[in-house]
Amino acid sequence: MKPTAFTHGGTTSSTPEARAESFYRDGGAPAIMRAAHFPDELLFFLQMEGLAALDAVSRHQCDSLVELGCYDGRALEVAKAARIPYLGVDISSGAIGRLNCRIAEEGLQEQARAVLGDVLHSAEWAGEITGEHPLHLLPFNLLGNFTEPEKVIAGLSGIGGTGLISVFNEQPSTTAVRRAYYTSCGIQHIEEAPGDYGGVVFRGEGGFRSQSFSEESMNQLLDKANATVVGRTWNRLGQCVIARFC
């Protein structure tokens, strides 16, 4: 059966991948990334992520940081602290414009860049990476936005280096925090269903999608990409998995 198409932002989309891409490309990201919408529990999660990234840079001798789905470049602070080059990649031209303005205002043009690119199409941005051993950061459950997260991990495996993947866990208490968070962000017509990778997948108007991950499912995804788990940090909401890509 041919999938039903729908119109969003002046374009017609017919696949889950296209709908999710439209949500983040056409202006949905600010709703879920605005700090004013974060409950206290999410701030703890983001603190863990930043500390895990800084530790990974030092522990695994990474010489640059690539933040995928960078939005406003929160991991730029990690690169500044570690004194390594930073590359932000996002599908939203608005996000990239704001981040480039920030880089210019802070006088970081020699250290940092922001480029428009799709996480799933690394050929668009891989040539911008500096250094021989980058840390690829997938922040704030970015992996859960994709219907086929194994494709994201496979793309990183093709580049090499170290990856830090920050994801929500499958616990019911985490699901409750996520539900309240997405509602406060104004996501309309939220639906939830059992996720393919553990816990719950939330879907909403405009292509919004967010999947959680169990520890077992993360291990399986990384195994399929021949990636080696070299570290893991967790709290009650999620985990930061550090993997080495051959």
Coordinates of N, CA and C in Angstrom, one line a residue:
M1 N 0.8 -1.2 0.0 CA 0.0 0.0 0.0 C 0.9 1.2 0.0
K2 N 0.6 2.2 -0.8 CA 1.3 3.4 -0.9 C 1.0 4.3 0.3
P3 N 2.1 4.8 1.0 CA 1.9 5.6 2.2 C 1.2 6.9 1.9
T4 N 0.3 7.4 2.8 CA -0.4 8.6 2.6 C 0.5 9.8 2.8
A5 N 0.5 10.8 1.9 CA 1.4 11.9 2.0 C 0.6 13.0 2.7
F6 N 1.4 13.9 3.3 CA 0.8 15.1 3.9 C 1.7 16.3 3.6
T7 N 1.1 17.5 3.8 CA 1.9 18.7 3.5 C 2.3 19.4 4.8
H8 N 3.6 19.8 4.8 CA 4.1 20.5 6.0 C 5.1 21.5 5.5
G9 N 4.9 22.7 5.9 CA 5.9 23.8 5.5 C 6.1 24.0 4.0
G10 N 5.0 23.7 3.3 CA 5.0 23.9 1.8 C 5.6 22.8 1.1
T11 N 6.0 21.7 1.7 CA 6.5 20.5 1.0 C 5.6 19.3 1.4
T12 N 5.6 18.3 0.5 CA 4.9 17.1 0.7 C 5.8 16.0 1.1
S13 N 5.5 15.3 2.3 CA 6.3 14.3 2.8 C 5.4 13.0 3.0
S14 N 6.0 11.8 2.9 CA 5.3 10.6 2.9 C 5.9 9.5 3.8
T15 N 7.1 9.8 4.4 CA 7.7 8.8 5.1 C 8.0 9.3 6.5
P16 N 8.2 8.4 7.6 CA 8.5 8.9 8.9 C 9.8 9.7 8.9
E17 N 10.8 9.3 8.1 CA 12.0 10.0 8.1 C 11.9 11.5 7.6
A18 N 11.1 11.6 6.5 CA 10.8 12.9 6.0 C 10.1 13.8 6.9
R19 N 9.1 13.2 7.7 CA 8.3 14.0 8.6 C 9.2 14.5 9.8
A20 N 10.0 13.6 10.3 CA 10.9 14.0 11.4 C 11.9 15.1 10.9
E21 N 12.4 14.9 9.7 CA 13.3 15.9 9.2 C 12.7 17.3 9.1
S22 N 11.4 17.3 8.6 CA 10.7 18.5 8.5 C 10.5 19.2 9.8
F23 N 10.2 18.5 10.9 CA 10.0 19.0 12.2 C 11.2 19.8 12.7
Y24 N 12.4 19.3 12.5 CA 13.6 19.9 13.0 C 14.2 21.0 12.0
R25 N 13.9 20.8 10.7 CA 14.4 21.7 9.7 C 13.6 23.0 9.7
D26 N 12.3 22.8 9.9 CA 11.3 23.9 9.6 C 10.8 24.6 10.9
G27 N 11.5 24.5 12.0 CA 11.2 25.3 13.1 C 10.7 24.7 14.3
G28 N 10.6 23.3 14.4 CA 10.1 22.7 15.6 C 11.1 22.6 16.7
A29 N 12.4 22.6 16.4 CA 13.4 22.4 17.4 C 13.4 23.4 18.5
P30 N 13.2 24.7 18.3 CA 13.2 25.6 19.4 C 12.2 25.3 20.5
A31 N 11.0 24.7 20.1 CA 10.0 24.3 21.1 C 10.6 23.4 22.1
I32 N 11.4 22.4 21.7 CA 11.9 21.4 22.6 C 13.3 21.6 23.1
M33 N 14.0 22.6 22.6 CA 15.3 23.0 23.0 C 15.4 24.2 23.9
R34 N 14.3 25.0 24.0 CA 14.3 26.2 24.8 C 14.5 25.9 26.3
A35 N 15.5 26.5 26.9 CA 15.8 26.2 28.3 C 14.6 26.4 29.2
A36 N 13.8 27.4 28.9 CA 12.6 27.7 29.7 C 11.7 26.6 29.9
H37 N 11.7 25.6 28.9 CA 10.8 24.5 29.0 C 11.4 23.3 29.7
F38 N 12.6 23.4 30.1 CA 13.3 22.2 30.8 C 12.8 22.1 32.2
P39 N 12.3 20.9 32.6 CA 12.1 20.6 34.0 C 13.5 20.4 34.7
D40 N 13.5 20.5 36.0 CA 14.8 20.3 36.7 C 15.5 19.0 36.4
E41 N 14.7 17.9 36.2 CA 15.3 16.6 35.9 C 16.2 16.7 34.6
L42 N 15.7 17.4 33.6 CA 16.4 17.5 32.4 C 17.7 18.3 32.5
L43 N 17.7 19.2 33.4 CA 19.0 20.0 33.7 C 20.1 19.1 34.2
F44 N 19.7 18.1 35.1 CA 20.6 17.1 35.6 C 21.2 16.3 34.5
F45 N 20.3 15.9 33.6 CA 20.7 15.1 32.4 C 21.7 15.8 31.5
L46 N 21.4 17.1 31.3 CA 22.3 17.9 30.4 C 23.7 18.1 31.1
Q47 N 23.6 18.3 32.4 CA 24.9 18.4 33.2 C 25.7 17.2 33.0
M48 N 25.1 16.0 33.2 CA 25.8 14.8 33.0 C 26.4 14.7 31.6
E49 N 25.7 15.1 30.6 CA 26.1 15.0 29.2 C 27.4 15.9 29.0
G50 N 27.4 17.1 29.5 CA 28.5 18.0 29.3 C 29.7 17.5 30.0
L51 N 29.6 17.0 31.2 CA 30.7 16.4 32.0 C 31.3 15.2 31.3
A52 N 30.4 14.3 30.8 CA 30.8 13.1 30.1 C 31.6 13.4 28.9
A53 N 31.1 14.5 28.1 CA 31.8 14.9 26.9 C 33.2 15.4 27.2
L54 N 33.3 16.2 28.3 CA 34.6 16.8 28.6 C 35.6 15.7 29.1
D55 N 35.1 14.7 29.8 CA 35.9 13.6 30.3 C 36.3 12.7 29.1
A56 N 35.4 12.5 28.1 CA 35.7 11.7 27.0 C 36.8 12.3 26.1
V57 N 36.8 13.6 26.0 CA 37.8 14.3 25.2 C 39.2 14.1 25.8
S58 N 39.3 14.2 27.1 CA 40.5 14.0 27.8 C 40.9 12.5 27.9
R59 N 40.0 11.7 28.2 CA 40.4 10.3 28.4 C 40.8 9.6 27.1
H60 N 40.1 10.0 26.0 CA 40.4 9.3 24.8 C 41.2 10.1 23.8
Q61 N 41.7 11.2 24.3 CA 42.7 12.1 23.5 C 42.1 12.5 22.2
C62 N 40.8 13.0 22.3 CA 40.1 13.5 21.1 C 40.7 14.9 20.8
D63 N 40.9 15.2 19.5 CA 41.5 16.5 19.1 C 40.5 17.4 18.4
S64 N 39.3 17.1 18.4 CA 38.2 18.0 17.9 C 36.9 17.5 18.4
L65 N 35.9 18.3 18.4 CA 34.5 18.0 18.9 C 33.5 18.3 17.8
V66 N 32.7 17.3 17.4 CA 31.7 17.5 16.4 C 30.3 17.3 17.1
E67 N 29.6 18.4 17.2 CA 28.2 18.3 17.8 C 27.2 18.2 16.7
L68 N 26.5 17.0 16.7 CA 25.5 16.8 15.7 C 24.1 17.2 16.2
G69 N 23.3 17.8 15.4 CA 22.1 18.4 15.9 C 22.4 19.4 17.0
C70 N 23.3 20.3 16.6 CA 23.9 21.2 17.6 C 23.0 22.3 18.1
Y71 N 22.0 22.7 17.4 CA 21.1 23.8 17.8 C 21.9 25.0 18.1
D72 N 21.9 25.4 19.4 CA 22.6 26.7 19.7 C 24.1 26.4 20.2
G73 N 24.6 25.2 20.0 CA 26.0 24.9 20.3 C 26.3 24.8 21.7
R74 N 25.5 24.1 22.5 CA 25.8 24.0 23.9 C 27.2 23.3 24.2
A75 N 27.6 22.4 23.3 CA 28.8 21.7 23.5 C 30.0 22.6 23.1
L76 N 29.8 23.7 22.6 CA 30.9 24.7 22.3 C 31.6 25.0 23.6
E77 N 30.9 25.0 24.7 CA 31.6 25.2 26.0 C 32.5 24.1 26.4
V78 N 32.2 22.9 26.0 CA 33.1 21.8 26.2 C 34.4 22.0 25.4
A79 N 34.2 22.3 24.1 CA 35.4 22.5 23.3 C 36.3 23.7 23.8
K80 N 35.6 24.7 24.3 CA 36.4 25.9 24.8 C 37.2 25.4 26.0
A81 N 36.6 24.6 26.9 CA 37.3 24.2 28.1 C 38.4 23.3 27.8
A82 N 38.2 22.4 26.7 CA 39.2 21.5 26.3 C 40.3 22.1 25.4
R83 N 40.0 23.3 24.9 CA 40.8 24.0 23.9 C 41.1 23.2 22.7
I84 N 40.0 22.7 22.1 CA 40.1 21.9 20.8 C 39.1 22.5 19.9
P85 N 39.2 22.3 18.6 CA 38.3 22.8 17.6 C 36.9 22.2 17.7
Y86 N 35.9 23.0 17.3 CA 34.5 22.6 17.4 C 33.9 22.8 16.1
L87 N 33.0 21.8 15.7 CA 32.2 21.8 14.5 C 30.8 21.5 14.9
G88 N 29.8 22.4 14.7 CA 28.4 22.2 14.9 C 27.7 21.9 13.6
V89 N 26.9 20.9 13.6 CA 26.1 20.5 12.4 C 24.7 20.4 12.8
D90 N 23.8 21.0 12.0 CA 22.4 21.0 12.2 C 21.6 21.1 10.9
I91 N 20.5 20.6 10.8 CA 19.7 20.6 9.6 C 18.9 21.9 9.5
S92 N 18.8 22.7 10.6 CA 18.1 23.9 10.6 C 19.0 25.1 10.2
S93 N 18.6 25.8 9.2 CA 19.4 27.0 8.8 C 19.3 28.1 9.8
G94 N 18.2 28.2 10.5 CA 18.0 29.1 11.6 C 19.0 28.9 12.8
A95 N 19.1 27.6 13.1 CA 20.0 27.2 14.2 C 21.4 27.5 13.8
I96 N 21.8 27.2 12.6 CA 23.2 27.5 12.2 C 23.5 29.0 12.1
G97 N 22.5 29.7 11.7 CA 22.7 31.2 11.7 C 22.9 31.8 13.1
R98 N 22.1 31.3 14.0 CA 22.3 31.8 15.4 C 23.6 31.4 16.0
L99 N 24.0 30.1 15.7 CA 25.3 29.7 16.3 C 26.5 30.4 15.6
N100 N 26.4 30.7 14.3 CA 27.5 31.4 13.7 C 27.6 32.8 14.2
C101 N 26.4 33.4 14.6 CA 26.4 34.7 15.2 C 27.1 34.7 16.6
R102 N 26.8 33.6 17.3 CA 27.4 33.5 18.6 C 28.9 33.3 18.5
I103 N 29.4 32.5 17.6 CA 30.8 32.3 17.4 C 31.5 33.6 17.0
A104 N 30.9 34.4 16.2 CA 31.5 35.7 15.8 C 31.5 36.6 17.0
E105 N 30.4 36.7 17.8 CA 30.3 37.6 18.9 C 31.3 37.2 20.0
E106 N 31.7 35.9 20.1 CA 32.6 35.5 21.2 C 34.0 35.4 20.6
G107 N 34.2 35.8 19.3 CA 35.5 35.8 18.8 C 36.2 34.4 18.6
L108 N 35.4 33.5 18.3 CA 35.8 32.1 18.2 C 36.0 31.5 16.8
Q109 N 36.1 32.4 15.9 CA 36.2 32.0 14.5 C 37.3 31.1 14.2
E110 N 38.4 31.2 14.9 CA 39.6 30.4 14.7 C 39.4 29.0 15.3
Q111 N 38.5 28.8 16.2 CA 38.3 27.6 16.9 C 37.0 26.8 16.5
A112 N 36.0 27.6 16.1 CA 34.7 27.0 15.9 C 34.0 27.3 14.6
R113 N 33.3 26.3 14.1 CA 32.5 26.5 12.9 C 31.1 25.9 13.0
A114 N 30.1 26.4 12.3 CA 28.8 25.8 12.3 C 28.4 25.6 10.8
V115 N 27.9 24.4 10.5 CA 27.6 24.1 9.1 C 26.2 23.5 9.0
L116 N 25.5 23.8 7.9 CA 24.2 23.2 7.6 C 24.5 21.7 7.1
G117 N 23.8 20.8 7.7 CA 24.0 19.4 7.2 C 23.1 18.4 7.9
D118 N 22.8 17.3 7.3 CA 22.0 16.2 7.7 C 22.8 15.2 8.4
V119 N 22.5 14.8 9.6 CA 23.2 13.8 10.3 C 23.3 12.5 9.5
L120 N 22.3 12.2 8.8 CA 22.3 10.9 8.0 C 23.1 11.0 6.7
H121 N 23.6 12.2 6.4 CA 24.3 12.3 5.1 C 25.7 13.0 5.5
S122 N 26.6 12.1 6.0 CA 27.8 12.7 6.5 C 28.7 13.3 5.4
A123 N 28.5 12.9 4.2 CA 29.3 13.5 3.1 C 29.1 15.0 3.0
E124 N 28.0 15.5 3.6 CA 27.7 16.9 3.5 C 28.6 17.7 4.5
W125 N 29.1 17.1 5.5 CA 29.9 17.8 6.5 C 31.2 17.1 7.0
A126 N 31.4 15.9 6.7 CA 32.6 15.2 7.2 C 33.9 15.9 6.8
G127 N 33.9 16.5 5.6 CA 35.1 17.2 5.1 C 35.4 18.4 6.0
E128 N 34.5 18.9 6.8 CA 34.8 20.1 7.6 C 35.4 19.7 9.0
I129 N 35.5 18.4 9.3 CA 36.1 18.0 10.5 C 37.6 18.2 10.5
T130 N 38.1 18.8 11.6 CA 39.6 18.9 11.7 C 40.1 17.9 12.8
G131 N 41.3 17.6 12.7 CA 41.9 16.7 13.6 C 41.8 15.2 13.1
E132 N 42.6 14.4 13.8 CA 42.6 13.0 13.4 C 41.7 12.1 14.2
H133 N 41.3 12.5 15.4 CA 40.5 11.7 16.3 C 39.4 12.6 16.9
P134 N 38.3 12.8 16.2 CA 37.2 13.6 16.7 C 36.4 12.9 17.7
L135 N 35.7 13.7 18.6 CA 34.7 13.2 19.4 C 33.3 13.6 18.7
H136 N 32.5 12.6 18.3 CA 31.2 12.9 17.7 C 30.2 12.8 18.8
L137 N 29.6 14.0 19.1 CA 28.6 14.0 20.2 C 27.2 14.0 19.6
L138 N 26.4 13.0 20.0 CA 24.9 13.0 19.7 C 24.2 13.4 21.0
P139 N 23.9 14.7 21.1 CA 23.4 15.2 22.4 C 21.9 14.9 22.6
F140 N 21.5 15.0 23.9 CA 20.1 15.2 24.3 C 19.1 14.3 23.5
N141 N 19.4 13.0 23.5 CA 18.5 12.0 22.8 C 18.3 12.2 21.3
L142 N 19.3 12.9 20.7 CA 19.2 13.1 19.3 C 18.9 11.8 18.5
L143 N 19.6 10.7 19.0 CA 19.4 9.4 18.3 C 18.0 9.0 18.3
G144 N 17.2 9.4 19.3 CA 15.8 8.9 19.4 C 14.9 9.6 18.4
N145 N 15.4 10.6 17.7 CA 14.6 11.3 16.7 C 14.5 10.5 15.4
F146 N 15.3 9.5 15.2 CA 15.4 8.8 13.9 C 14.7 7.5 14.0
T147 N 14.0 7.2 12.9 CA 13.3 5.9 12.8 C 14.2 4.7 12.7
E148 N 15.4 5.0 12.1 CA 16.4 3.9 12.0 C 17.7 4.4 12.6
P149 N 17.8 4.4 13.9 CA 19.1 5.0 14.5 C 20.3 4.2 14.1
E150 N 20.2 3.0 13.7 CA 21.4 2.2 13.2 C 22.1 2.9 12.0
K151 N 21.3 3.6 11.2 CA 21.9 4.4 10.1 C 22.8 5.5 10.6
V152 N 22.4 6.2 11.7 CA 23.2 7.2 12.2 C 24.5 6.7 12.7
I153 N 24.5 5.6 13.5 CA 25.7 5.0 14.1 C 26.6 4.5 13.0
A154 N 26.0 3.9 11.9 CA 26.8 3.4 10.8 C 27.5 4.5 10.1
G155 N 26.9 5.7 10.0 CA 27.6 6.8 9.4 C 28.8 7.3 10.2
L156 N 28.6 7.3 11.5 CA 29.8 7.7 12.4 C 30.9 6.6 12.3
S157 N 30.5 5.4 12.2 CA 31.5 4.3 12.1 C 32.3 4.5 10.8
G158 N 31.7 5.0 9.8 CA 32.4 5.2 8.5 C 33.4 6.4 8.6
I159 N 33.2 7.3 9.5 CA 34.1 8.4 9.7 C 35.3 8.0 10.6
G160 N 34.9 7.3 11.7 CA 35.9 6.9 12.7 C 36.0 7.9 13.8
G161 N 36.8 7.6 14.8 CA 36.9 8.4 16.0 C 36.2 7.8 17.1
T162 N 35.7 8.7 18.0 CA 35.0 8.3 19.2 C 33.6 8.9 19.2
G163 N 32.6 8.2 19.7 CA 31.3 8.8 19.7 C 30.8 8.8 21.2
L164 N 30.0 9.9 21.5 CA 29.3 10.0 22.8 C 27.9 10.1 22.4
I165 N 27.1 9.1 22.9 CA 25.7 9.1 22.5 C 24.8 9.2 23.8
S166 N 24.1 10.3 23.9 CA 23.3 10.6 25.0 C 21.8 10.3 24.8
V167 N 21.3 9.4 25.5 CA 19.9 8.9 25.3 C 19.1 8.8 26.6
F168 N 17.8 8.9 26.4 CA 16.9 8.6 27.6 C 16.7 7.1 27.7
N169 N 16.5 6.7 29.0 CA 16.3 5.3 29.3 C 14.9 4.9 29.2
E170 N 14.6 3.6 29.4 CA 13.3 3.1 29.2 C 12.4 3.0 30.5
Q171 N 12.9 3.6 31.6 CA 12.2 3.5 32.9 C 10.9 4.3 32.8
P172 N 9.8 3.7 33.5 CA 8.5 4.4 33.5 C 8.6 5.9 34.1
S173 N 9.5 6.1 35.1 CA 9.7 7.4 35.7 C 10.2 8.4 34.7
T174 N 11.1 7.9 33.8 CA 11.7 8.7 32.7 C 10.6 9.0 31.7
T175 N 9.8 8.0 31.4 CA 8.7 8.3 30.4 C 7.8 9.3 30.9
A176 N 7.5 9.4 32.2 CA 6.6 10.4 32.8 C 7.2 11.8 32.7
V177 N 8.5 11.9 32.9 CA 9.2 13.2 32.8 C 9.2 13.6 31.3
R178 N 9.4 12.7 30.4 CA 9.4 13.1 29.0 C 8.0 13.5 28.6
R179 N 7.0 12.8 29.0 CA 5.6 13.2 28.7 C 5.2 14.6 29.1
A180 N 5.6 14.9 30.4 CA 5.3 16.2 30.9 C 6.1 17.3 30.1
Y181 N 7.3 17.0 29.8 CA 8.2 17.9 29.1 C 7.7 18.2 27.7
Y182 N 7.3 17.2 26.9 CA 6.8 17.4 25.6 C 5.5 18.2 25.6
T183 N 4.7 17.9 26.6 CA 3.4 18.7 26.7 C 3.7 20.1 27.0
S184 N 4.6 20.4 27.9 CA 4.9 21.8 28.2 C 5.6 22.6 27.1
C185 N 6.2 21.8 26.2 CA 6.8 22.4 25.0 C 5.7 22.8 23.9
G186 N 4.5 22.4 24.1 CA 3.4 22.7 23.2 C 3.3 21.8 22.0
I187 N 3.9 20.6 22.1 CA 3.7 19.6 21.1 C 2.3 19.1 21.0
Q188 N 1.6 19.2 19.9 CA 0.2 18.9 19.8 C 0.0 17.4 19.4
H189 N -1.1 16.9 19.9 CA -1.6 15.5 19.5 C -0.5 14.5 19.8
I190 N 0.0 14.5 21.0 CA 1.0 13.5 21.4 C 0.5 12.1 21.5
E191 N 1.1 11.2 20.9 CA 0.8 9.8 21.0 C 2.0 9.1 21.5
E192 N 1.8 8.0 22.2 CA 2.9 7.1 22.7 C 2.6 5.7 22.4
A193 N 3.7 4.9 22.2 CA 3.6 3.5 21.9 C 4.8 2.8 22.3
P194 N 4.8 1.5 22.5 CA 6.0 0.8 22.9 C 7.1 1.0 21.8
G195 N 8.3 1.3 22.2 CA 9.4 1.6 21.3 C 10.1 0.4 20.9
D196 N 10.7 0.4 19.7 CA 11.5 -0.7 19.2 C 12.8 -0.9 19.9
Y197 N 13.2 0.1 20.7 CA 14.5 0.0 21.3 C 14.4 0.1 22.8
G198 N 13.2 -0.1 23.4 CA 13.0 0.0 24.8 C 12.2 1.2 25.2
G199 N 11.3 1.0 26.2 CA 10.5 2.1 26.7 C 9.5 2.5 25.7
V200 N 9.4 3.8 25.5 CA 8.3 4.4 24.7 C 8.8 5.3 23.6
V201 N 8.1 5.3 22.5 CA 8.3 6.3 21.5 C 7.1 7.3 21.5
F202 N 7.4 8.6 21.5 CA 6.4 9.6 21.5 C 6.4 10.2 20.1
R203 N 5.2 10.4 19.6 CA 5.0 11.1 18.3 C 4.0 12.2 18.4
G204 N 4.2 13.3 17.6 CA 3.3 14.4 17.7 C 3.2 15.1 16.4
E205 N 2.4 16.2 16.4 CA 2.1 16.9 15.2 C 3.4 17.5 14.5
G206 N 3.4 17.5 13.2 CA 4.5 18.1 12.5 C 5.7 17.2 12.3
G207 N 5.6 15.9 12.7 CA 6.7 15.0 12.5 C 7.5 14.8 13.8
F208 N 7.1 15.4 14.9 CA 7.9 15.2 16.1 C 7.9 13.7 16.5
R209 N 9.1 13.2 16.9 CA 9.4 11.8 17.3 C 10.5 11.8 18.3
S210 N 10.3 10.9 19.4 CA 11.3 10.8 20.4 C 11.2 9.4 20.9
Q211 N 12.3 8.6 20.7 CA 12.4 7.2 21.2 C 13.4 7.1 22.3
S212 N 13.1 6.2 23.3 CA 14.1 5.9 24.4 C 14.8 4.6 24.1
F213 N 15.8 4.4 24.9 CA 16.7 3.2 24.6 C 17.1 2.5 25.9
S214 N 17.0 1.2 25.9 CA 17.5 0.4 27.0 C 19.0 0.2 26.8
E215 N 19.7 -0.2 27.8 CA 21.1 -0.4 27.8 C 21.4 -1.6 26.8
E216 N 20.6 -2.6 26.8 CA 20.7 -3.7 25.9 C 20.6 -3.3 24.4
S217 N 19.6 -2.4 24.1 CA 19.4 -2.0 22.7 C 20.6 -1.2 22.2
M218 N 21.1 -0.3 23.1 CA 22.3 0.5 22.7 C 23.5 -0.4 22.4
N219 N 23.7 -1.4 23.2 CA 24.8 -2.3 23.0 C 24.6 -3.0 21.6
Q220 N 23.4 -3.4 21.3 CA 23.1 -4.1 20.1 C 23.4 -3.2 18.9
L221 N 22.9 -2.0 19.0 CA 23.1 -1.0 17.9 C 24.6 -0.8 17.6
L222 N 25.4 -0.6 18.7 CA 26.8 -0.4 18.5 C 27.5 -1.7 18.0
D223 N 27.1 -2.8 18.5 CA 27.7 -4.1 18.0 C 27.5 -4.2 16.5
K224 N 26.3 -3.8 16.0 CA 26.1 -4.0 14.5 C 27.0 -3.1 13.7
A225 N 27.5 -2.0 14.3 CA 28.4 -1.1 13.6 C 29.8 -1.4 13.9
N226 N 30.1 -2.5 14.6 CA 31.4 -2.9 14.9 C 32.1 -1.8 15.8
A227 N 31.3 -1.2 16.6 CA 31.8 -0.2 17.5 C 32.0 -0.8 18.9
T228 N 33.1 -0.3 19.6 CA 33.4 -0.9 20.9 C 33.0 0.1 22.0
V229 N 32.2 -0.3 23.0 CA 31.8 0.5 24.1 C 33.1 0.6 25.0
V230 N 33.5 1.9 25.3 CA 34.7 2.1 26.1 C 34.3 2.9 27.4
G231 N 33.1 3.2 27.5 CA 32.7 4.0 28.7 C 31.2 4.2 28.8
R232 N 30.7 4.4 29.9 CA 29.2 4.6 30.1 C 29.0 5.4 31.4
T233 N 28.2 6.5 31.3 CA 27.8 7.2 32.5 C 26.3 7.3 32.5
W234 N 25.6 7.2 33.6 CA 24.2 7.2 33.6 C 23.7 7.9 34.9
N235 N 22.4 8.4 34.8 CA 21.7 8.8 35.9 C 20.2 8.3 35.8
R236 N 19.3 8.8 36.6 CA 18.0 8.2 36.6 C 17.2 8.4 35.3
L237 N 17.6 9.4 34.5 CA 16.9 9.6 33.2 C 17.5 9.0 32.0
G238 N 18.8 8.7 32.0 CA 19.4 8.2 30.8 C 20.8 7.8 31.0
Q239 N 21.5 7.7 29.8 CA 22.9 7.2 29.8 C 23.6 8.0 28.7
C240 N 24.9 8.1 28.9 CA 25.9 8.6 27.9 C 26.8 7.5 27.6
V241 N 26.8 7.0 26.4 CA 27.6 5.8 26.0 C 28.7 6.3 25.2
I242 N 29.9 5.9 25.5 CA 31.1 6.3 24.7 C 31.6 5.1 24.0
A243 N 31.7 5.2 22.7 CA 32.1 4.1 21.8 C 33.2 4.5 20.9
R244 N 34.1 3.6 20.6 CA 35.2 3.8 19.6 C 34.8 3.2 18.3
F245 N 34.9 4.0 17.2 CA 34.6 3.6 15.9 C 35.9 3.3 15.2
C246 N 36.0 2.1 14.5 CA 37.2 1.7 13.8 C 37.3 2.5 12.5

